[in-house]
Amino acid sequence: PALGAARRDLAQSLRDGDRAAAGGRGGRRLRAALVIGNFALALALTVGAGLFLKSLLQLSAVDPGFRAEQLYTFTVALPPAAYPDRPARGAFQERLRERLVALPGVSAVGFTSTLPLSQNNSDTTIRIDRPAPDGTLPEVRTWFSVASVGYLETMGVPLLRGRRLDASDRMGAPNAVVINEAFARQHFAGEDPVGRRLAGGPPDRPVYFDIVGVVGDVRFFGLDQPQTPTSYFAAAQRPTGQFFVVLRAAGDPLALREPAARALAELDPTLPFEGGQPMTTFVDDSLRTHKLLSTLTAAFAALSLLLAALGVYGTTAHAVAARTRELGVRLALGAKPADLLAQVMRRGLALAGAGVVLGLLLALALARGVQEILFEVAGFDLAVFASVSLLLLAVAAVATLLPAWRAARVDPMEALRYE
């Protein structure tokens, strides 16, 4: 505006009258272009926020395969010097389980070597006891967990066939393994895997595991990651030195922290109590990236939408103020206030409409760029694009309503005094 005023030709301004007060044709075009660009950016950002929000809602509705509510977990690391072999580790785990089960407010206890969503997972190659024509056993990759009696029940993982790991799966008994539905679906399609065997160890000295049950799929790596073949081996038959303890609370899971820490210290004061937190924390962490994207894009979209509304309001109000004399003359000559209101609003909505069209093109480019981040949401989501477009047009209508109402209420006599 300052540059425009400094360069303005006085004689031309006098000839332009109201047009000069409005800033001239160049000024009007510049303001219109800024409003259109603002609306375009606002639409693109709001579409992005809508896509991320819808993706977050879809992800939040995903079943992780276990019941995270009222679960509390912590880690235990047994030093090899104090617990050098499996019998020593197994005896400690049994004593710890007995103490934890006896704690008030604890309804179930389980141990596992790997915990869903904890980023602490292990995979291995195992063979299916189904000899090929050449006599070899087919090898498959599986994520595995060494799980104690009661672990699957504590986590709330549903049993689909057979049984879970129980007290009969002890040292000296036949090796037991429970597989998940993804494992059964991928490697035992059309047949019941319960009673079949898996083989580990070297081919010349295989170690066999009897499949005793099939449980539901658990999302180990993130709510947005697919289920993968997983095997649960009996902890009593191969206890590990490092494991997660999972407690199901009858009430607030955080109330178990102090009692659980005391129980561990009573068994071995040298062991640190590490990683204590509710299981819901892991679920929330798996949503963190999507929540951050939704929050940031929503904040920028809201700011851009506010600026767009202020822009179209300011432009329309400036035009109405500059055309006060013209509007008064038209009213004096018989123009209807409703016609003037509609005319002013049409101009504001025309600017917003042009911004929406340009913004849709920007939003399409944005959607293609973020498609890989979205979860079960198409980049071109018609509902999001349509609702955001209508929202911006509604904002433009509200922003132009007050200046348009002022234009329709101009006093003709007051306006004609300028003559």
Coordinates of C-alpha atoms in Angstrom, one line a residue:
P1 CA 0.0 0.0 0.0
A2 CA 2.8 2.5 0.8
L3 CA 4.5 1.8 -2.5
G4 CA 1.2 2.2 -4.3
A5 CA 0.5 5.5 -2.7
A6 CA 4.0 6.8 -3.5
R7 CA 3.7 6.0 -7.1
R8 CA 0.1 7.1 -7.6
D9 CA -0.5 9.8 -10.2
L10 CA -2.6 12.6 -8.6
A11 CA -4.5 13.5 -11.8
Q12 CA -5.4 9.9 -12.5
S13 CA -6.5 9.4 -8.9
L14 CA -8.9 12.3 -9.2
R15 CA -10.3 10.8 -12.4
D16 CA -10.6 7.3 -10.8
G17 CA -12.6 8.6 -7.9
D18 CA -13.7 5.6 -5.8
R19 CA -11.5 3.3 -7.8
A20 CA -8.5 5.3 -6.5
A21 CA -9.7 5.0 -3.0
A22 CA -9.9 1.3 -3.4
G23 CA -6.3 1.3 -4.5
G24 CA -6.7 1.2 -8.2
R25 CA -7.0 -1.8 -10.5
G26 CA -3.5 -3.1 -9.7
G27 CA -4.1 -2.9 -5.9
R28 CA -7.4 -4.7 -6.2
R29 CA -5.8 -7.5 -8.3
L30 CA -3.0 -7.9 -5.8
R31 CA -5.3 -8.2 -2.9
A32 CA -7.5 -10.6 -4.8
A33 CA -4.5 -12.7 -5.6
L34 CA -3.4 -12.8 -2.0
V35 CA -6.8 -13.9 -0.8
I36 CA -7.0 -16.6 -3.5
G37 CA -3.5 -17.9 -2.5
N38 CA -4.4 -17.8 1.2
F39 CA -7.6 -19.9 0.6
A40 CA -5.6 -22.3 -1.6
L41 CA -3.0 -22.8 1.1
A42 CA -5.7 -23.1 3.8
L43 CA -7.6 -25.8 1.8
A44 CA -4.4 -27.8 1.1
L45 CA -3.4 -27.8 4.8
T46 CA -6.9 -28.5 6.0
V47 CA -7.2 -31.4 3.6
G48 CA -3.9 -32.7 4.9
A49 CA -5.1 -32.3 8.5
G50 CA -8.3 -34.1 7.6
L51 CA -6.5 -37.0 6.0
F52 CA -4.1 -37.4 9.0
L53 CA -7.0 -37.2 11.5
K54 CA -8.9 -39.8 9.6
S55 CA -5.8 -42.0 9.5
L56 CA -5.3 -41.5 13.2
L57 CA -8.9 -42.5 13.9
Q58 CA -8.6 -45.6 11.7
L59 CA -5.3 -46.6 13.5
S60 CA -6.8 -46.0 17.0
A61 CA -9.6 -48.4 16.2
V62 CA -7.1 -51.2 15.3
D63 CA -7.2 -54.2 17.6
P64 CA -3.6 -54.8 18.8
G65 CA -4.5 -58.4 19.6
F66 CA -4.3 -58.0 23.4
R67 CA -6.1 -56.1 26.1
A68 CA -3.7 -53.3 27.1
E69 CA -6.0 -51.8 29.8
Q70 CA -5.0 -52.6 33.4
L71 CA -1.7 -54.1 32.3
Y72 CA 1.6 -53.2 34.0
T73 CA 5.0 -54.3 32.9
F74 CA 8.6 -54.2 33.9
T75 CA 11.8 -55.9 32.9
V76 CA 14.2 -58.2 34.7
A77 CA 17.8 -58.9 33.7
L78 CA 19.4 -61.9 35.6
P79 CA 23.2 -61.6 35.7
P80 CA 24.8 -64.8 34.2
A81 CA 27.2 -65.1 37.1
A82 CA 24.4 -65.5 39.6
Y83 CA 22.1 -67.4 37.3
P84 CA 24.4 -69.4 35.0
D85 CA 22.0 -72.1 33.7
R86 CA 18.4 -72.8 32.9
P87 CA 17.5 -74.5 36.2
A88 CA 18.7 -71.5 38.1
R89 CA 16.8 -69.0 35.9
G90 CA 13.7 -71.2 35.9
A91 CA 13.7 -71.5 39.8
F92 CA 14.0 -67.7 40.1
Q93 CA 11.1 -67.1 37.7
E94 CA 8.9 -69.5 39.6
R95 CA 9.6 -67.8 42.9
L96 CA 9.0 -64.4 41.4
R97 CA 5.7 -65.6 39.9
E98 CA 4.6 -66.9 43.3
R99 CA 5.3 -63.6 45.0
L100 CA 3.7 -61.5 42.3
V101 CA 0.5 -63.6 42.2
A102 CA 0.1 -63.1 46.0
L103 CA 0.2 -59.3 45.7
P104 CA -3.0 -57.5 46.4
G105 CA -4.6 -56.1 43.3
V106 CA -2.8 -58.6 40.9
S107 CA -5.2 -60.9 39.0
A108 CA -2.7 -62.5 36.6
V109 CA 1.0 -62.7 36.0
G110 CA 3.1 -63.7 33.0
F111 CA 6.7 -63.6 31.7
T112 CA 7.9 -63.2 28.1
S113 CA 11.1 -62.6 26.3
T114 CA 9.5 -60.2 23.8
L115 CA 6.7 -57.7 24.4
P116 CA 4.4 -56.4 21.7
L117 CA 5.0 -52.8 20.6
S118 CA 8.2 -52.6 22.7
Q119 CA 10.6 -52.6 19.8
N120 CA 12.2 -55.7 21.5
N121 CA 11.5 -58.6 19.2
S122 CA 13.3 -61.6 17.8
D123 CA 13.0 -63.8 14.8
T124 CA 14.4 -67.2 13.8
T125 CA 14.3 -69.9 11.2
I126 CA 12.4 -73.0 12.0
R127 CA 11.4 -76.1 10.0
I128 CA 8.0 -77.6 9.6
D129 CA 7.9 -81.4 10.1
R130 CA 6.5 -82.0 6.6
P131 CA 9.3 -83.6 4.5
A132 CA 9.7 -82.5 0.9
P133 CA 10.3 -85.1 -1.8
D134 CA 14.0 -84.9 -1.2
G135 CA 13.6 -85.6 2.5
T136 CA 14.3 -82.0 3.7
L137 CA 12.0 -80.0 5.9
P138 CA 10.8 -76.7 4.6
E139 CA 12.3 -73.7 6.5
V140 CA 10.2 -70.7 7.5
R141 CA 10.9 -67.4 9.3
T142 CA 9.0 -66.8 12.5
W143 CA 9.0 -64.1 15.2
F144 CA 9.2 -65.9 18.5
S145 CA 8.6 -65.3 22.2
V146 CA 9.6 -67.4 25.2
A147 CA 6.4 -67.2 27.2
S148 CA 5.5 -68.5 30.7
V149 CA 2.4 -70.2 31.9
G150 CA -0.3 -67.6 32.1
Y151 CA 1.4 -65.0 29.8
L152 CA -1.1 -65.3 27.0
E153 CA -4.0 -65.3 29.4
T154 CA -2.6 -62.2 31.2
M155 CA -2.3 -60.4 27.9
G156 CA -5.8 -61.4 26.9
V157 CA -4.7 -63.0 23.6
P158 CA -7.6 -65.2 22.5
L159 CA -7.3 -68.9 22.1
L160 CA -8.5 -70.2 18.7
R161 CA -7.7 -73.9 18.8
G162 CA -6.0 -76.4 21.1
R163 CA -4.7 -75.0 24.4
R164 CA -2.3 -72.4 25.7
L165 CA 1.0 -73.2 27.5
D166 CA 0.3 -74.7 30.9
A167 CA 2.0 -76.4 33.8
S168 CA 2.4 -79.6 31.9
D169 CA 5.0 -77.9 29.6
R170 CA 7.8 -78.3 32.1
M171 CA 11.5 -79.3 31.9
G172 CA 11.7 -82.9 30.7
A173 CA 8.3 -82.9 29.0
P174 CA 7.8 -82.8 25.2
N175 CA 8.7 -79.4 23.9
A176 CA 5.6 -77.3 23.4
V177 CA 4.9 -74.4 21.1
V178 CA 1.8 -72.2 20.4
I179 CA 1.5 -70.5 17.1
N180 CA -0.5 -67.5 16.0
E181 CA -3.2 -67.4 13.4
A182 CA -1.0 -65.8 10.8
F183 CA 1.5 -68.7 11.2
A184 CA -1.3 -71.2 10.8
R185 CA -2.9 -69.4 7.8
Q186 CA 0.4 -69.0 6.0
H187 CA 2.0 -72.5 6.6
F188 CA -1.0 -74.8 7.4
A189 CA -3.6 -73.5 5.1
G190 CA -6.6 -75.8 5.0
E191 CA -5.4 -78.1 7.8
D192 CA -5.4 -78.1 11.6
P193 CA -1.9 -77.4 12.9
V194 CA -2.6 -78.7 16.4
G195 CA -0.6 -81.9 16.8
R196 CA 1.8 -81.1 14.1
R197 CA 5.5 -80.5 14.8
L198 CA 8.1 -77.8 14.2
A199 CA 11.9 -78.6 14.2
G200 CA 14.7 -76.4 15.4
G201 CA 18.4 -76.8 15.9
P202 CA 20.8 -78.3 13.3
P203 CA 19.3 -80.7 10.7
D204 CA 21.4 -83.6 11.9
R205 CA 20.3 -83.1 15.5
P206 CA 16.8 -81.6 15.3
V207 CA 14.8 -80.5 18.4
Y208 CA 11.1 -81.0 17.9
F209 CA 8.3 -78.9 19.2
D210 CA 4.7 -80.0 19.4
I211 CA 2.1 -77.4 18.3
V212 CA -0.4 -77.5 21.1
G213 CA -2.5 -74.5 20.2
V214 CA -3.3 -71.6 18.0
V215 CA -3.9 -68.1 19.4
G216 CA -5.0 -64.8 17.8
D217 CA -2.6 -62.4 16.0
V218 CA -0.8 -59.8 18.0
R219 CA 0.7 -56.7 16.3
F220 CA 4.2 -56.7 17.6
F221 CA 5.8 -53.9 15.5
G222 CA 3.1 -51.2 15.5
L223 CA -0.6 -50.8 15.0
D224 CA 0.0 -49.9 11.4
Q225 CA 2.1 -53.0 10.7
P226 CA 0.6 -56.3 9.5
Q227 CA 0.5 -59.4 11.7
T228 CA 3.4 -61.8 11.2
P229 CA 3.9 -65.5 11.9
T230 CA 4.7 -65.8 15.5
S231 CA 5.6 -68.8 17.8
Y232 CA 5.4 -68.9 21.6
F233 CA 7.8 -71.4 23.2
A234 CA 7.4 -72.6 26.8
A235 CA 9.5 -70.6 29.2
A236 CA 9.7 -73.4 31.7
Q237 CA 11.5 -75.5 29.1
R238 CA 14.0 -72.8 28.1
P239 CA 13.9 -69.9 30.6
T240 CA 15.7 -66.8 29.5
G241 CA 17.9 -64.4 31.6
Q242 CA 16.2 -61.3 30.4
F243 CA 12.4 -61.1 30.3
F244 CA 9.4 -58.8 30.7
V245 CA 7.0 -59.3 33.6
V246 CA 3.4 -58.5 32.8
L247 CA 0.8 -58.0 35.6
R248 CA -2.9 -57.6 35.1
A249 CA -4.3 -55.3 37.8
A250 CA -7.7 -55.4 39.3
G251 CA -7.6 -51.6 39.5
D252 CA -5.1 -48.9 38.6
P253 CA -2.0 -50.6 37.1
L254 CA 0.3 -47.9 38.4
A255 CA -0.6 -48.9 41.9
L256 CA 1.4 -52.1 41.3
R257 CA 4.7 -50.4 40.8
E258 CA 5.8 -50.2 44.5
P259 CA 4.6 -53.7 45.5
A260 CA 6.2 -55.3 42.4
A261 CA 9.5 -53.5 43.1
R262 CA 9.5 -54.7 46.7
A263 CA 8.8 -58.3 45.6
L264 CA 11.7 -58.2 43.2
A265 CA 14.0 -56.7 45.8
E266 CA 13.0 -59.3 48.4
L267 CA 14.1 -62.1 46.1
D268 CA 17.4 -60.4 44.9
P269 CA 18.3 -56.9 46.1
T270 CA 21.0 -56.6 43.4
L271 CA 18.4 -56.7 40.6
P272 CA 17.3 -53.3 39.4
F273 CA 13.6 -52.6 38.8
E274 CA 13.6 -51.3 35.2
G275 CA 11.1 -50.2 32.6
G276 CA 8.0 -50.1 34.8
Q277 CA 5.0 -48.6 33.0
P278 CA 1.5 -49.4 32.0
M279 CA 1.0 -51.4 28.7
T280 CA -1.1 -48.6 27.4
T281 CA 2.1 -46.5 27.1
F282 CA 3.4 -48.7 24.4
V283 CA 0.1 -48.4 22.5
D284 CA 0.2 -44.6 22.8
D285 CA 3.8 -44.6 21.6
S286 CA 2.8 -46.5 18.5
L287 CA 0.3 -43.7 17.7
R288 CA 2.8 -40.9 18.5
T289 CA 3.9 -40.1 14.9
H290 CA 0.3 -40.0 13.6
K291 CA -0.8 -37.8 16.5
L292 CA 2.1 -35.4 15.9
L293 CA 1.3 -35.1 12.2
S294 CA -2.4 -34.6 12.9
T295 CA -1.7 -31.9 15.5
L296 CA 0.8 -30.0 13.5
T297 CA -1.2 -30.0 10.3
A298 CA -4.4 -29.1 12.2
A299 CA -2.6 -26.1 13.9
F300 CA -1.2 -24.8 10.6
A301 CA -4.5 -25.4 8.9
A302 CA -6.4 -23.4 11.6
L303 CA -3.9 -20.6 11.3
S304 CA -4.1 -20.5 7.6
L305 CA -7.9 -20.7 7.7
L306 CA -8.0 -17.7 10.1
L307 CA -5.7 -15.7 7.8
A308 CA -7.9 -16.6 4.8
A309 CA -11.0 -15.5 6.6
L310 CA -9.3 -12.2 7.7
G311 CA -8.1 -11.7 4.1
V312 CA -11.5 -12.0 2.5
Y313 CA -13.1 -9.9 5.2
G314 CA -10.5 -7.2 4.9
T315 CA -10.6 -7.1 1.2
T316 CA -14.4 -7.0 1.1
A317 CA -14.7 -4.4 3.9
H318 CA -12.1 -2.2 2.1
A319 CA -14.0 -2.4 -1.1
V320 CA -17.3 -1.5 0.6
A321 CA -15.7 1.4 2.4
A322 CA -14.2 2.7 -0.9
R323 CA -17.6 2.3 -2.7
T324 CA -19.7 4.1 -0.1
R325 CA -20.7 6.9 -2.5
E326 CA -21.4 4.5 -5.3
L327 CA -23.6 2.3 -3.1
G328 CA -25.4 5.3 -1.8
V329 CA -26.2 6.6 -5.3
R330 CA -27.5 3.2 -6.3
L331 CA -29.7 3.0 -3.3
A332 CA -31.0 6.5 -4.0
L333 CA -31.8 5.4 -7.5
G334 CA -33.9 2.5 -6.3
A335 CA -31.5 -0.4 -5.9
K336 CA -32.6 -3.0 -3.3
P337 CA -30.4 -3.6 -0.2
A338 CA -30.7 -7.3 -0.8
D339 CA -29.3 -6.9 -4.3
L340 CA -26.3 -5.0 -2.9
L341 CA -25.7 -7.6 -0.2
A342 CA -25.8 -10.4 -2.7
Q343 CA -23.4 -8.5 -5.0
V344 CA -20.8 -8.0 -2.3
M345 CA -21.1 -11.5 -1.1
R346 CA -20.7 -12.9 -4.6
R347 CA -17.4 -11.1 -5.0
G348 CA -16.1 -12.5 -1.7
L349 CA -17.3 -16.0 -2.5
A350 CA -15.8 -15.7 -6.0
L351 CA -12.4 -15.1 -4.5
A352 CA -12.8 -18.0 -2.1
G353 CA -14.1 -20.3 -4.9
A354 CA -11.0 -19.5 -7.0
G355 CA -8.8 -20.3 -4.0
V356 CA -10.7 -23.6 -3.4
V357 CA -10.1 -24.7 -7.0
L358 CA -6.4 -23.9 -6.8
G359 CA -6.3 -25.5 -3.3
L360 CA -7.8 -28.7 -4.6
L361 CA -4.9 -29.0 -7.0
L362 CA -2.4 -28.4 -4.2
A363 CA -4.2 -30.8 -2.0
L364 CA -4.0 -33.6 -4.6
A365 CA -0.3 -33.1 -4.9
L366 CA 0.0 -33.2 -1.1
A367 CA -2.2 -36.3 -0.8
R368 CA 0.1 -38.2 -3.2
G369 CA 3.1 -37.2 -1.2
V370 CA 1.7 -38.5 2.1
Q371 CA -0.1 -41.6 0.8
E372 CA 2.5 -43.9 2.3
I373 CA 2.1 -42.4 5.8
L374 CA -1.7 -42.8 5.8
F375 CA -3.3 -45.8 7.3
E376 CA -6.2 -47.3 5.4
V377 CA -7.1 -43.9 4.0
A378 CA -6.9 -43.1 0.3
G379 CA -4.9 -40.1 -0.7
F380 CA -7.9 -38.8 -2.6
D381 CA -10.6 -39.2 0.1
L382 CA -13.8 -37.7 -1.5
A383 CA -15.4 -37.1 1.9
V384 CA -12.4 -35.2 3.2
F385 CA -12.0 -33.1 0.1
A386 CA -15.7 -32.3 -0.2
S387 CA -16.2 -31.5 3.5
V388 CA -13.1 -29.2 3.6
S389 CA -14.1 -27.4 0.4
L390 CA -17.6 -26.7 1.9
L391 CA -16.0 -25.6 5.2
L392 CA -13.8 -23.0 3.4
L393 CA -16.8 -21.7 1.4
A394 CA -18.8 -21.4 4.6
V395 CA -15.9 -19.5 6.3
A396 CA -15.8 -17.2 3.3
A397 CA -19.6 -16.6 3.4
V398 CA -19.4 -15.7 7.1
A399 CA -16.4 -13.5 6.6
T400 CA -18.1 -11.5 3.8
L401 CA -21.5 -11.3 5.5
L402 CA -20.7 -8.4 7.8
P403 CA -19.2 -6.1 5.1
A404 CA -22.1 -7.1 2.8
W405 CA -24.6 -6.2 5.5
R406 CA -22.9 -2.8 5.9
A407 CA -23.1 -2.2 2.2
A408 CA -26.8 -2.9 2.2
R409 CA -27.4 -0.5 5.1
V410 CA -25.6 2.5 3.6
D411 CA -27.5 5.7 4.2
P412 CA -28.0 7.3 0.7
M413 CA -28.2 10.9 2.1
E414 CA -25.0 10.4 4.1
A415 CA -23.2 8.9 1.0
L416 CA -24.4 11.8 -1.3
R417 CA -23.0 14.4 1.1
Y418 CA -19.6 13.4 -0.3
E419 CA -20.7 15.1 -3.6

